[in-house]
Coordinates of N, CA and C in Angstrom, one line a residue:
X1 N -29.4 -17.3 27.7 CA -30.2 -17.7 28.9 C -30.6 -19.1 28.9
X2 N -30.9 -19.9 30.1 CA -31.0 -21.4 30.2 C -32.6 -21.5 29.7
X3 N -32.7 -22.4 29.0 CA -34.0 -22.9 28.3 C -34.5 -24.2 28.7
X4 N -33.6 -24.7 29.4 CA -34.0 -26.3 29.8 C -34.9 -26.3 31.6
X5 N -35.1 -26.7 32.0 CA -36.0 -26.7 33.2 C -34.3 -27.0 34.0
X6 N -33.6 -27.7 33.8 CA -32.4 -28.2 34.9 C -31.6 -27.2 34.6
X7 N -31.5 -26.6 33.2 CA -30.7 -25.6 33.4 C -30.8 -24.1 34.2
X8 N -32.3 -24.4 33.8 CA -32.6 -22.9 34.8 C -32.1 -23.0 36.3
X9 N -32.4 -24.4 36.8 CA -32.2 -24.1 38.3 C -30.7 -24.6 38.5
X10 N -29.7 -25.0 37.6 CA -28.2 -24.7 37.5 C -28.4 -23.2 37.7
X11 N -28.9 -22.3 37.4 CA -28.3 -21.3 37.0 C -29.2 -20.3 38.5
X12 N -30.1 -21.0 38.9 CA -30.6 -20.9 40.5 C -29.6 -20.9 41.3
X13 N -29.5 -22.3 41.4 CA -28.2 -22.8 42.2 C -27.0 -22.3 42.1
X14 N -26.1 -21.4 40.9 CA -25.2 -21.3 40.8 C -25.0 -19.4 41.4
X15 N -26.1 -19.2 41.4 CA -26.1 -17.7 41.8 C -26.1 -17.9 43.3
X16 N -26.6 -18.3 43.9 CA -27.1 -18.8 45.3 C -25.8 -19.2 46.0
X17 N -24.9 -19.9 45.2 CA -23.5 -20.3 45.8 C -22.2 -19.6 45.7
X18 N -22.6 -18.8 44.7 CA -21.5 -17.6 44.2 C -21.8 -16.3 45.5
X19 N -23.3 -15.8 45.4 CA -23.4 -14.9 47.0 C -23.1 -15.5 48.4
X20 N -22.9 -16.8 48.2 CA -22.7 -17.3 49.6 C -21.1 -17.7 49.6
X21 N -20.7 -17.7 48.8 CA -18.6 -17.9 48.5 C -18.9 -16.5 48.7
X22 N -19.1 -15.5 47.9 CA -18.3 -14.5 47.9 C -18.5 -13.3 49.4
X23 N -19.7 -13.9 50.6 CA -19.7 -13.2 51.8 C -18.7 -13.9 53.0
X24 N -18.6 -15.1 52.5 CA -17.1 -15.9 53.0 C -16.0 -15.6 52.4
X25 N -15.5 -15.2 51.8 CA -14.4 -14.5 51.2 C -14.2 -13.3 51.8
X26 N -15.5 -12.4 52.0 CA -15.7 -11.3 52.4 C -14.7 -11.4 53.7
X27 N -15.8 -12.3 54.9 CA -15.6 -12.3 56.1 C -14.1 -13.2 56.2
X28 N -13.1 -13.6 55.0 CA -11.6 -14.2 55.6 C -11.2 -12.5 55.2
X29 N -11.1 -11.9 54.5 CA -10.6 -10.3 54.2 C -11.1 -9.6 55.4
X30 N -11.7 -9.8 56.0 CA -12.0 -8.7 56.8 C -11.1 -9.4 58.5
X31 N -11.2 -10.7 58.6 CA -10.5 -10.9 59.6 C -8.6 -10.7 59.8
X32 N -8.6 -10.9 57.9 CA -7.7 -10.3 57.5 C -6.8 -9.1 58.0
X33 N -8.1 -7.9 57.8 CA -7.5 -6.5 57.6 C -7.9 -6.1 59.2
X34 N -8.4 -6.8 59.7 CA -8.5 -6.9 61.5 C -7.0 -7.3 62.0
X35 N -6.5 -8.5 62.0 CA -4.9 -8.5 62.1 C -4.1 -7.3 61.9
X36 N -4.2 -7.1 60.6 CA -3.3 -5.8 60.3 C -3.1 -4.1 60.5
X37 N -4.7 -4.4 61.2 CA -4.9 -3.3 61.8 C -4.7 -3.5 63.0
X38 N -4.4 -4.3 63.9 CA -4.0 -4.4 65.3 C -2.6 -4.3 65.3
X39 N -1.9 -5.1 64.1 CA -0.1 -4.9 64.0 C 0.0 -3.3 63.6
X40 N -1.0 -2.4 62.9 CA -0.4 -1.1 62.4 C -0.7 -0.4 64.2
X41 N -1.4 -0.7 65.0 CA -1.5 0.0 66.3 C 0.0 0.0 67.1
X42 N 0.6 -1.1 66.9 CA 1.7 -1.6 67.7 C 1.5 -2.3 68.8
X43 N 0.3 -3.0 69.1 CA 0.0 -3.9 70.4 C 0.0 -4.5 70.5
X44 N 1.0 -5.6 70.6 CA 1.6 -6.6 70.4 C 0.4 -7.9 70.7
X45 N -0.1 -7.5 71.7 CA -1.4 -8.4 73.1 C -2.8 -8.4 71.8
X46 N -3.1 -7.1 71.2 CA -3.9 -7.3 70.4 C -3.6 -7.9 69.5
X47 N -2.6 -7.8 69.0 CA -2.3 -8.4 67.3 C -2.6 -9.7 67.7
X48 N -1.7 -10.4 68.6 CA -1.8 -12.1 68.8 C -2.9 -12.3 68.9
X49 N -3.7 -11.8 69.5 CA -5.8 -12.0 69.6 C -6.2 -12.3 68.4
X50 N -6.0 -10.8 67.8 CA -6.6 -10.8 66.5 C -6.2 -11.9 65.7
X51 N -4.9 -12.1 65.3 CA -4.6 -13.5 64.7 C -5.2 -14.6 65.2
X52 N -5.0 -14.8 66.4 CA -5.7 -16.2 67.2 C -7.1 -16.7 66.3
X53 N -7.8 -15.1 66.6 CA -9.2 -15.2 66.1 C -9.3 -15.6 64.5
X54 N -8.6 -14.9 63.6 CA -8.1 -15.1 62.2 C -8.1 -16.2 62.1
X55 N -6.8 -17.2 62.5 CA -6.9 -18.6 62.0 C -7.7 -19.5 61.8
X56 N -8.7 -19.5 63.0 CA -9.7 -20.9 62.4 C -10.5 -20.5 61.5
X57 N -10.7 -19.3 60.7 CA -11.6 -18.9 60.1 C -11.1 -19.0 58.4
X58 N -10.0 -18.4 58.6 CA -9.0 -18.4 57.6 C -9.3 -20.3 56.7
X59 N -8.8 -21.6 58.0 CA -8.6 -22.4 57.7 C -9.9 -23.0 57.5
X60 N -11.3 -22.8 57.8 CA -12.5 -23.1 57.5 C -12.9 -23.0 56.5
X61 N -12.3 -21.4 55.8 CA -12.5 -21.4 54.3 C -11.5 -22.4 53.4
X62 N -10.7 -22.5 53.6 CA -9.6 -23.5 52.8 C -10.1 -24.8 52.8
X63 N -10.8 -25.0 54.4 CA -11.5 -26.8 54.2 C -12.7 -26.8 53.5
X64 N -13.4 -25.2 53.4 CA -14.4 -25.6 52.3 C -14.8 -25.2 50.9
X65 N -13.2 -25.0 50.4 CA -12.5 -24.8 49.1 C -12.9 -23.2 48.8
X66 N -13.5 -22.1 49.9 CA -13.7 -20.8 49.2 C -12.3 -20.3 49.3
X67 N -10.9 -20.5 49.9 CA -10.1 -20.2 49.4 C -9.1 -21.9 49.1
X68 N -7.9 -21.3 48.1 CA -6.9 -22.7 48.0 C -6.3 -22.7 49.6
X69 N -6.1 -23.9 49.8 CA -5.4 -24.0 50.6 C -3.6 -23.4 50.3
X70 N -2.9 -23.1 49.8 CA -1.8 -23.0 49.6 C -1.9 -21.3 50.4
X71 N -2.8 -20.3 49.4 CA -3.5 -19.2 50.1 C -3.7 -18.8 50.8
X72 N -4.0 -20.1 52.3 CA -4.8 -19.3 53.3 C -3.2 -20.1 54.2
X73 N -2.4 -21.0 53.7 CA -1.2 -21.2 54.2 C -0.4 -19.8 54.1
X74 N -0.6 -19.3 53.3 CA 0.7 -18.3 52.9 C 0.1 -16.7 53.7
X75 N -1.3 -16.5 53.4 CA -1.6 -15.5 54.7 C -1.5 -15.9 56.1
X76 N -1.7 -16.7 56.4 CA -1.6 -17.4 58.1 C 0.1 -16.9 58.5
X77 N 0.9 -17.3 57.6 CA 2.4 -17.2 57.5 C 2.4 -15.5 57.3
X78 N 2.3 -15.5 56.6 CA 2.9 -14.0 56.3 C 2.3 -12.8 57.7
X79 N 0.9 -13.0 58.0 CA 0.2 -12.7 59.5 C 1.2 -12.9 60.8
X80 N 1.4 -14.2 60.8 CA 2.2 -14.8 62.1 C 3.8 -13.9 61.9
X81 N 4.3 -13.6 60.9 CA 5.8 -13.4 60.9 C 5.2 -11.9 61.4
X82 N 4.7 -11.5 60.9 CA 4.5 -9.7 61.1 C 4.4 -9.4 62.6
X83 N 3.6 -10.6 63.3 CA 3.1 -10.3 64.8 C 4.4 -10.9 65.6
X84 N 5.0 -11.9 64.9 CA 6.2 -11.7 66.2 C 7.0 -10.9 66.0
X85 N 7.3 -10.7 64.4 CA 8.3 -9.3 64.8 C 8.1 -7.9 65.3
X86 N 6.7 -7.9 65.4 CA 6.0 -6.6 66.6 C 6.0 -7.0 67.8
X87 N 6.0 -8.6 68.1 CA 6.2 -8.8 69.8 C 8.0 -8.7 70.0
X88 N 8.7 -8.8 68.7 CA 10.2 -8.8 69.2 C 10.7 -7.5 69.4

């Protein structure tokens, strides 16, 4: 346990930022499984929404490092391929 006065409120601060990364994480998974659940319907009109909506959220977390950026590249990608080949 922290014994120093600065370490205690490191260890304030580090809980405080860990529940706040991890309900942003939350909310890129869930915009996530929103996409994928509009491609498992087959509606082509929804899926593109749903994605639309996905991206900037997706990319929000990458600019504020709760995910890597390479990560929120490679779901955005793998999202987009799935929805045109339901629009094709």
């Amino acid at each position: 346990m922290a014994n120093s006065p600065q370490a205690r409120k490191r260890a304030r601060q580090a809980e405080k930022r860990r529940s706040h990364n991890a309900s942003l994480r939350s909310l890129v998974r869930t915009q996530i499984k929103k996409v994928v659940a509009a491609i498992g319907t087959g509606d082509a009109a929804k899926a593109k929404e749903a994605y639309a909506s996905a991206v900037p959220v997706i990319d929000r977390m990458a600019d504020k490092g709760i995910i890597h950026k390479n990560k929120a590249a490679r779901h955005k990608s793998r999202l987009n391929a799935k929805v045109k080949a339901l629009a094709a």
